[in-house]
Coordinates of N, CA and C in Angstrom, one line a residue:
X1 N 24.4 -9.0 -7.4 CA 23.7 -7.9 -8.0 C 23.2 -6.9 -6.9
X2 N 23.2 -5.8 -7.6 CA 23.3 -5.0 -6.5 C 21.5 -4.1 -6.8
X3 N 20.6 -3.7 -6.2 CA 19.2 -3.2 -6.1 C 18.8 -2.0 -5.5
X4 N 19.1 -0.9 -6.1 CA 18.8 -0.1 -5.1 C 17.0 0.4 -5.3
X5 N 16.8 0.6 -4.1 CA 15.1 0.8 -4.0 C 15.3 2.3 -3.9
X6 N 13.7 2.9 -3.9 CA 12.9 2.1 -5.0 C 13.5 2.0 -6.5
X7 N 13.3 1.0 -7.0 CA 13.9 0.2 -8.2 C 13.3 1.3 -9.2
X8 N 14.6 2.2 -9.9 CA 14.3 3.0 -11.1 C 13.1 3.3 -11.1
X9 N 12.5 4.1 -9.9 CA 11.7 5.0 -10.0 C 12.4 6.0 -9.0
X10 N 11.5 7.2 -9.3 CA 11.3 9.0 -8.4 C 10.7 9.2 -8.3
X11 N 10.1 9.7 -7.4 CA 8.4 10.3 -6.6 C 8.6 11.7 -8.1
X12 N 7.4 12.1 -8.0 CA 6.8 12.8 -9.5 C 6.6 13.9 -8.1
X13 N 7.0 15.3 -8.7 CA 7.7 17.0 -7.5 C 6.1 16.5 -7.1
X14 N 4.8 16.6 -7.0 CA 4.0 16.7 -6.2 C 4.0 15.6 -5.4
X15 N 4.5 14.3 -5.8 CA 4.4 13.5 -4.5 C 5.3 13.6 -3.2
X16 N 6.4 14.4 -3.8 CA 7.9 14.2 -2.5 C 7.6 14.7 -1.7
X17 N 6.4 16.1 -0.9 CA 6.0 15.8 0.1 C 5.3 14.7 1.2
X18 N 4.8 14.1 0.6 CA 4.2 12.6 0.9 C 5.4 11.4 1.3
X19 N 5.9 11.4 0.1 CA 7.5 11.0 0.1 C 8.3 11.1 1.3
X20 N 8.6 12.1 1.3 CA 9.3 12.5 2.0 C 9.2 12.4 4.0
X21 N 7.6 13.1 4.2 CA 7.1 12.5 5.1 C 7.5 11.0 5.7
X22 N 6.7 10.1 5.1 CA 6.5 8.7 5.1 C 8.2 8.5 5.4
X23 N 9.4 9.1 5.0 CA 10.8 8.7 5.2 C 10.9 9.6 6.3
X24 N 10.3 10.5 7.2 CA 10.7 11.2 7.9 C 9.6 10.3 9.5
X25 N 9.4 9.7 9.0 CA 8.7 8.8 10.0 C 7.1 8.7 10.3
X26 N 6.1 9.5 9.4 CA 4.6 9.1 9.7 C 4.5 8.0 9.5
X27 N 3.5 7.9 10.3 CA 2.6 5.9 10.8 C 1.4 6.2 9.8
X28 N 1.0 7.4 9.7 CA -0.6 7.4 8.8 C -0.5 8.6 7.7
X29 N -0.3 8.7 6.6 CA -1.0 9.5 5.5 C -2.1 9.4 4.6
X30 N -3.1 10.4 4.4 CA -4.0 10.0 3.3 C -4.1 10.9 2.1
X31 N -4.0 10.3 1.1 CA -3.6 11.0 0.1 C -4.7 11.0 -0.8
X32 N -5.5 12.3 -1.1 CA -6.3 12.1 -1.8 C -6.1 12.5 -2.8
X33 N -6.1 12.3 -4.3 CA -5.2 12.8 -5.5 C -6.2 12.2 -6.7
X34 N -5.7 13.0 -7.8 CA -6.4 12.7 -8.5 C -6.6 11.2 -9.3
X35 N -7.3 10.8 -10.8 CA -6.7 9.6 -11.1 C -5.4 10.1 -12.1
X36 N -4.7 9.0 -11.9 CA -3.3 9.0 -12.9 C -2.0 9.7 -12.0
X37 N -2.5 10.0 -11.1 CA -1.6 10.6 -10.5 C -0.2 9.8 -9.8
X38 N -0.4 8.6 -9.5 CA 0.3 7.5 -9.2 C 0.0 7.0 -7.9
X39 N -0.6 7.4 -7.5 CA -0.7 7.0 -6.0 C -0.7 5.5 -5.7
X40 N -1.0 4.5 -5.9 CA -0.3 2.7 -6.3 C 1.1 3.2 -6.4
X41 N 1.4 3.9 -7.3 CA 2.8 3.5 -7.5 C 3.6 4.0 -6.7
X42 N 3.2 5.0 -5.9 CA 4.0 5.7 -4.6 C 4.1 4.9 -3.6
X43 N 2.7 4.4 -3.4 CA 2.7 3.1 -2.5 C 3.7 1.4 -2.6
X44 N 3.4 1.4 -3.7 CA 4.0 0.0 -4.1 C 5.9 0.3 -4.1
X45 N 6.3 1.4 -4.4 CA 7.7 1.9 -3.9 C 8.3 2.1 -2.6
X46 N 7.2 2.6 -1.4 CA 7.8 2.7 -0.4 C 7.5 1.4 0.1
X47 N 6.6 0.9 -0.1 CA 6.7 -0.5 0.8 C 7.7 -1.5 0.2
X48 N 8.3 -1.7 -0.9 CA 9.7 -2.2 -1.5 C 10.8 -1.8 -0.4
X49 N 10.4 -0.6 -0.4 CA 11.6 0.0 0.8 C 11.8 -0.4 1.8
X50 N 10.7 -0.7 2.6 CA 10.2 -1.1 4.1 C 9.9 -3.1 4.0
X51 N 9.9 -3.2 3.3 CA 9.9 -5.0 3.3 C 11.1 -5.3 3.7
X52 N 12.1 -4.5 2.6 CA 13.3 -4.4 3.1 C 14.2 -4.4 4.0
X53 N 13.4 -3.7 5.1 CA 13.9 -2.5 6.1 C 13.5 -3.6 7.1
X54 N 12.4 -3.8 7.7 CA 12.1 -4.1 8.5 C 11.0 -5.6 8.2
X55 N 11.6 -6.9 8.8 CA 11.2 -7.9 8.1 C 9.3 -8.0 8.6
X56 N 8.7 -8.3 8.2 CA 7.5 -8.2 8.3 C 6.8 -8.6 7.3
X57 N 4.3 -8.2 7.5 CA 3.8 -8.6 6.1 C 3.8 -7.4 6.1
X58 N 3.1 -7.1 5.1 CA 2.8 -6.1 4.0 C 1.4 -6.4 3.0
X59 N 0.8 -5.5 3.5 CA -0.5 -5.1 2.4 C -0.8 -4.3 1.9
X60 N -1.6 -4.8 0.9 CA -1.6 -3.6 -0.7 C -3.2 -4.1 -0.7
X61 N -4.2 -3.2 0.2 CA -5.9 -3.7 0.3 C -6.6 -2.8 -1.0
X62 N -7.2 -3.0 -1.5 CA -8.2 -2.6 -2.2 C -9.7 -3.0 -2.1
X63 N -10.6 -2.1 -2.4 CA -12.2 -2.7 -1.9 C -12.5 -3.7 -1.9
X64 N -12.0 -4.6 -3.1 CA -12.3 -6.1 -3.6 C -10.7 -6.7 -4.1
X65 N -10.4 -7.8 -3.5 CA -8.9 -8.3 -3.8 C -9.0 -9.0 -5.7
X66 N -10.2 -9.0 -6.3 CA -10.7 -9.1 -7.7 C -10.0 -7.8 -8.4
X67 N -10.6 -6.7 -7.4 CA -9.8 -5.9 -8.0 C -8.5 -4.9 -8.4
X68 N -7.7 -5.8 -7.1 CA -6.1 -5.9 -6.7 C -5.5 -6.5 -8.0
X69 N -6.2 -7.8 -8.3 CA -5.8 -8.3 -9.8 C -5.6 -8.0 -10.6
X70 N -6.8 -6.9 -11.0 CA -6.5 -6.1 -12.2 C -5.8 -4.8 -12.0
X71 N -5.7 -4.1 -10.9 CA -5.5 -3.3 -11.1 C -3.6 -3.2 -10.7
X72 N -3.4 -3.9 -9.9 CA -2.1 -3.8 -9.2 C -1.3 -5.3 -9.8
X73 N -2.1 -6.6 -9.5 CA -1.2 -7.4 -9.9 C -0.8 -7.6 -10.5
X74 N -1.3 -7.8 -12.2 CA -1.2 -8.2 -13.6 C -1.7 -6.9 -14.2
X75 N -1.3 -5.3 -13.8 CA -1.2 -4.4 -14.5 C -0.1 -4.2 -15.1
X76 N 0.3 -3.6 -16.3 CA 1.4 -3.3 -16.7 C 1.5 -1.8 -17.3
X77 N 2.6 -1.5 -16.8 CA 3.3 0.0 -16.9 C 2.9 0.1 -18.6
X78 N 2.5 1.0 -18.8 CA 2.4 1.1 -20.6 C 4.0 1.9 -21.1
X79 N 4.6 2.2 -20.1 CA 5.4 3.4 -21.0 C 7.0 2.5 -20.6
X80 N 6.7 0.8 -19.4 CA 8.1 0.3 -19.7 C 7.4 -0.7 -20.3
X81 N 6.4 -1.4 -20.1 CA 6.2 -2.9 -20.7 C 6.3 -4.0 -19.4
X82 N 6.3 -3.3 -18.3 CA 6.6 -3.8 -17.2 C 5.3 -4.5 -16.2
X83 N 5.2 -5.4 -15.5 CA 3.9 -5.8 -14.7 C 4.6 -4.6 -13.5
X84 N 4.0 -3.7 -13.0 CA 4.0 -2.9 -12.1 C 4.6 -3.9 -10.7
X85 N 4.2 -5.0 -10.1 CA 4.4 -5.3 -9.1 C 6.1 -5.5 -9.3
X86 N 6.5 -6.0 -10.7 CA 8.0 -6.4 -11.0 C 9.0 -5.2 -10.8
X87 N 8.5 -4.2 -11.4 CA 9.2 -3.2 -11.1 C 9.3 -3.0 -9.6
X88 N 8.1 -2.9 -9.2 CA 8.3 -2.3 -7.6 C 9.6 -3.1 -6.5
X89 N 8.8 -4.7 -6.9 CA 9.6 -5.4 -6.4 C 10.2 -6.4 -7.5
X90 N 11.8 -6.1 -7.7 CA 12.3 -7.2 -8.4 C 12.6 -8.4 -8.1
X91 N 12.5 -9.2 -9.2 CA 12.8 -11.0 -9.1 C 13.7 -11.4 -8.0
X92 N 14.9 -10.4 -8.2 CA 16.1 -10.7 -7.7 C 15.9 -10.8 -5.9
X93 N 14.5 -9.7 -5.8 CA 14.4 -9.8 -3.7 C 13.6 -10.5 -3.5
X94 N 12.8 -11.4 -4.8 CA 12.2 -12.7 -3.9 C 12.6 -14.2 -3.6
X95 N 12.0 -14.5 -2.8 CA 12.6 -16.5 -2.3 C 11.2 -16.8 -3.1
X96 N 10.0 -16.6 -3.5 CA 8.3 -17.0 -3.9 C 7.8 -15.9 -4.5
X97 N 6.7 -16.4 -5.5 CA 5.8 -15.8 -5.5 C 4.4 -16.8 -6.2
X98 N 3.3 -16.3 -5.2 CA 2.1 -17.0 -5.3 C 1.5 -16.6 -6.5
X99 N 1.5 -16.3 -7.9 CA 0.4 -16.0 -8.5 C -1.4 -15.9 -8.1
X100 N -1.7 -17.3 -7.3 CA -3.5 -17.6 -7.3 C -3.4 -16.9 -6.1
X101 N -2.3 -16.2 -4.9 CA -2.6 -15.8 -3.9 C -2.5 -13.9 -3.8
X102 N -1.5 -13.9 -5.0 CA -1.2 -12.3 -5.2 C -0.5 -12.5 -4.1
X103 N 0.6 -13.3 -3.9 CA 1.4 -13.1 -2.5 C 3.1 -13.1 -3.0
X104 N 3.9 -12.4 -2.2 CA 4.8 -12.7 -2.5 C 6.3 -12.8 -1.2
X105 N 7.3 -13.6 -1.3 CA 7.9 -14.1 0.0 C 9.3 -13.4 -0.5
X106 N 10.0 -12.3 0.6 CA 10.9 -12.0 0.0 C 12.3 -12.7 0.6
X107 N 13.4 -12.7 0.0 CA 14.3 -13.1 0.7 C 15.1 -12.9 2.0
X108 N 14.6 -12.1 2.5 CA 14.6 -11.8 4.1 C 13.6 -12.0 4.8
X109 N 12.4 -12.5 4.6 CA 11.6 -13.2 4.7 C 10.3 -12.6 5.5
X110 N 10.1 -11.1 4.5 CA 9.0 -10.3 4.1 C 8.4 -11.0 3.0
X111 N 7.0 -10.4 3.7 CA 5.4 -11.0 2.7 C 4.5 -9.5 2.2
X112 N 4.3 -9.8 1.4 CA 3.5 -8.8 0.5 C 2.5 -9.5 -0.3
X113 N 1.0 -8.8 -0.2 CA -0.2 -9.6 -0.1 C -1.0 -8.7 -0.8
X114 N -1.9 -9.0 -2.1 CA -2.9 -8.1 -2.3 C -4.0 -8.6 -1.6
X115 N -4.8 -7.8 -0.9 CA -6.0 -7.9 -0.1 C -6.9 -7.4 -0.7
X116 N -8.4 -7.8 0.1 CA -9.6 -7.3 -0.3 C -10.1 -6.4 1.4
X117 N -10.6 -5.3 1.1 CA -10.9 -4.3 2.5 C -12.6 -5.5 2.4
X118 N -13.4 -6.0 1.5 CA -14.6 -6.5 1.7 C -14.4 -8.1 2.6
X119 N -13.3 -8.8 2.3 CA -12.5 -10.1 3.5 C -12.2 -9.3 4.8
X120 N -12.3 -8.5 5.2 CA -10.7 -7.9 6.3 C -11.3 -9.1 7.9
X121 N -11.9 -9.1 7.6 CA -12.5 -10.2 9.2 C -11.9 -11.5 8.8
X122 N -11.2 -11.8 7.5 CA -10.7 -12.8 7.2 C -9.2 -13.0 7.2
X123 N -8.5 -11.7 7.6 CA -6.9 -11.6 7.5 C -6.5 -11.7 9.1
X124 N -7.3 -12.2 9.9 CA -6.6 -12.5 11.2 C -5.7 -13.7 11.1
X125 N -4.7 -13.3 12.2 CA -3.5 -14.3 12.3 C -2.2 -13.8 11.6
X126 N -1.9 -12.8 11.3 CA -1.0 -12.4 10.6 C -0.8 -10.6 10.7
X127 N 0.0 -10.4 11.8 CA -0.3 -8.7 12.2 C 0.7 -7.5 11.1
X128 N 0.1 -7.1 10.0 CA 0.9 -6.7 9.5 C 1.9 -5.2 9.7
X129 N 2.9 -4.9 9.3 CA 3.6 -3.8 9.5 C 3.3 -2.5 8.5
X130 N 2.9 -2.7 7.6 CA 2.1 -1.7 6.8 C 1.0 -2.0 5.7
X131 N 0.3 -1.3 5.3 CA -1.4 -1.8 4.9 C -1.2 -0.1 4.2
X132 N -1.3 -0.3 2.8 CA -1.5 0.9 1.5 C -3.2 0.0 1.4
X133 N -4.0 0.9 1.5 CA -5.2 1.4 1.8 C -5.9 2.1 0.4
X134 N -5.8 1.1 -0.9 CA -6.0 1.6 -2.0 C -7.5 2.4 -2.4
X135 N -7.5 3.1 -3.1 CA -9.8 3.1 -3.5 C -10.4 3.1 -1.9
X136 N -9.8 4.1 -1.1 CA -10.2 4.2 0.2 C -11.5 4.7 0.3
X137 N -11.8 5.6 -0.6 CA -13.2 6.1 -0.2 C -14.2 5.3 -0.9
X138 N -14.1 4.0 -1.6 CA -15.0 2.6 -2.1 C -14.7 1.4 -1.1
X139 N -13.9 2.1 0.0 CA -13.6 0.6 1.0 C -14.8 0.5 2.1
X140 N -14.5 -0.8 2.5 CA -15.3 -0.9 3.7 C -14.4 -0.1 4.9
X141 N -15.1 0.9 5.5 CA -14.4 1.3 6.7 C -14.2 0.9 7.6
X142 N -15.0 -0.4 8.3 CA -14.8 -1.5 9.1 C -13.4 -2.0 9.3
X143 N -12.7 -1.7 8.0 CA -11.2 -2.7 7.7 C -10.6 -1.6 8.8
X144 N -10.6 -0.5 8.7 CA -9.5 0.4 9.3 C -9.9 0.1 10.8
X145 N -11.1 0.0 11.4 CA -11.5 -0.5 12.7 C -10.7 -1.4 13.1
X146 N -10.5 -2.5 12.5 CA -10.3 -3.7 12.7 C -9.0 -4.1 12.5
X147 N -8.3 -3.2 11.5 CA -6.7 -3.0 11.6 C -5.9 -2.3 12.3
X148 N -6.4 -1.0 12.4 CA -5.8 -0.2 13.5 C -5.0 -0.7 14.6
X149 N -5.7 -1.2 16.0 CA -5.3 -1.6 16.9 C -3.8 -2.6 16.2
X150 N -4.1 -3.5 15.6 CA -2.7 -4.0 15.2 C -1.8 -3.2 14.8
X151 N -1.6 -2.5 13.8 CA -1.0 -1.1 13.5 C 0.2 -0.5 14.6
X152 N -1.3 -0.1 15.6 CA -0.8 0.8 16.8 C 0.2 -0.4 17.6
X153 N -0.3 -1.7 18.0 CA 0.7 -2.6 18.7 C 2.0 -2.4 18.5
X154 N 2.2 -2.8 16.9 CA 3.2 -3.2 16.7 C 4.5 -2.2 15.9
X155 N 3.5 -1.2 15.9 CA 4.6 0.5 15.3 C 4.3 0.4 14.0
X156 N 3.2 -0.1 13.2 CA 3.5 -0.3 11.7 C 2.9 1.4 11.6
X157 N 2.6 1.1 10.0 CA 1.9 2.3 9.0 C 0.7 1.9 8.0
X158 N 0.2 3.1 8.1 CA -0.7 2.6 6.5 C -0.9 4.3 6.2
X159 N -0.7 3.8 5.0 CA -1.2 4.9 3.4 C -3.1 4.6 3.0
X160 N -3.9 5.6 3.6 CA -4.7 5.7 2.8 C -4.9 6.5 1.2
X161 N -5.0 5.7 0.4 CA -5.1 6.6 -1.1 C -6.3 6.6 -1.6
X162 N -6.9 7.9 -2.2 CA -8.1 7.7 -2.9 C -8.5 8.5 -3.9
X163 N -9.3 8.7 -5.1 CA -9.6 9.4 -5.5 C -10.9 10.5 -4.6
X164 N -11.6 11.9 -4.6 CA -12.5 12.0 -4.0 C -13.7 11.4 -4.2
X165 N -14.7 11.5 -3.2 CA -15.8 10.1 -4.2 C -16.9 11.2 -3.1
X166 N -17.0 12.4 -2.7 CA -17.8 12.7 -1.9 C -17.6 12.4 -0.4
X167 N -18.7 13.4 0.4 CA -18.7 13.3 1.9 C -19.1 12.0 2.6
X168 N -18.0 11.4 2.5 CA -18.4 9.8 3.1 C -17.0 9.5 4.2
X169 N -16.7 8.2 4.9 CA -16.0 7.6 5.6 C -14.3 8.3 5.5
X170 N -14.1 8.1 4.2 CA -12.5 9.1 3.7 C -12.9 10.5 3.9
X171 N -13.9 11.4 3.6 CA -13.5 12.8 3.8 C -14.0 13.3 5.2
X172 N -14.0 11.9 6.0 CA -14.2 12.4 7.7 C -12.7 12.2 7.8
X173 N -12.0 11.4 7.7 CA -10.9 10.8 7.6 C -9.7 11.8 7.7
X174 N -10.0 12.6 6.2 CA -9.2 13.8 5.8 C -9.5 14.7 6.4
X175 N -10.8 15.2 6.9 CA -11.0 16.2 8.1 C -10.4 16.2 9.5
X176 N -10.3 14.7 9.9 CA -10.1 14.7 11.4 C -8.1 14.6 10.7
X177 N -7.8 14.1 9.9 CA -6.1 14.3 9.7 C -5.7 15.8 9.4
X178 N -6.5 16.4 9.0 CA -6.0 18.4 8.9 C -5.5 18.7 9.9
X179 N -5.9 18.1 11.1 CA -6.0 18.8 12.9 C -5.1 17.8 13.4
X180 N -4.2 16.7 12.9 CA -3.5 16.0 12.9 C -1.9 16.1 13.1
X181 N -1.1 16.5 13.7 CA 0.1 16.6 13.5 C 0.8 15.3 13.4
X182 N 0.3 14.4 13.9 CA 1.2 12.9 13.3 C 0.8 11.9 11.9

């Protein structure tokens, strides 16, 4: 069987600059967008891509991994009927999947993990290759402290996504990335 990624989806015309970037080689974008706009699901598609690509883990952090649950793991698409992670990633590219861990083992032997940004002193031992940075402006900013350096090591990426939530941690973030060319 043959799978092409991302699995029957298209970036929606406002996201293919982001899109497109991230395929033209950025290590960091932050996307601040409205709600409904997809931002999960732009994420949860290129990292399909990149599990793929380059064997490694992979995280999908949100403020609280409680809330990875609901919102990413055992969410379902209303308009296929689909659990969102299934789409992203199909049955057919995994060897596992952990339900109680939100983890999953693909057949090339990429891992993809819902996280919590309030654990991150807890995800040592395991340096990942990209980290989608969900509800960034409700995260602990500490995580990006403390992930970064691995990041930078080992060539990965991360997607910060957020709705705006005010002058806090993400819209220093988005200030110092304006002046940013990478």
């Amino acid at each position: 069987m043959n799978i092409t990624l991302p699995n029957n989806w298209e970036p929606r015309g406002y996201q293919l600059k982001a899109w497109n970037a991230l395929e033209a080689g950025i290590k960091r974008a932050i996307l601040i967008w409205h709600r409904r706009a997809g931002k999960d699901d732009i994420c949860l598609h290129w990292t399909a891509t990149q599990v793929m690509q380059r064997v490694g883990t992979y995280w999908h952090m949100l403020p609280k991994a409680s809330q990875g649950r609901k919102a990413i793991w055992n969410a379902v698409n209303p308009a296929t009927g689909t659990r969102r992670i299934d789409e992203a990633f199909p049955l057919s590219l995994r060897r596992r999947t952990l339900e109680n861990e939100m983890f999953i083992e693909f057949i090339n032997g990429s891992t993809w993990q819902l996280v919590g940004s309030d654990g991150f002193d807890r995800l040592v031992g395991s340096p990942p290759l990209g980290i989608t940075a969900s509800e960034w402006a409700l995260a602990d900013p500490r995580a990006w402290a403390y992930l970064r350096p691995i990041l930078r090591e080992n060539g990965g990426w991360a997607v910060f996504i957020t709705t705006p939530r005010g002058k806090n941690h993400c819209y220093q973030m988005f200030e110092e990335a304006k002046n940013d060319k990478e």
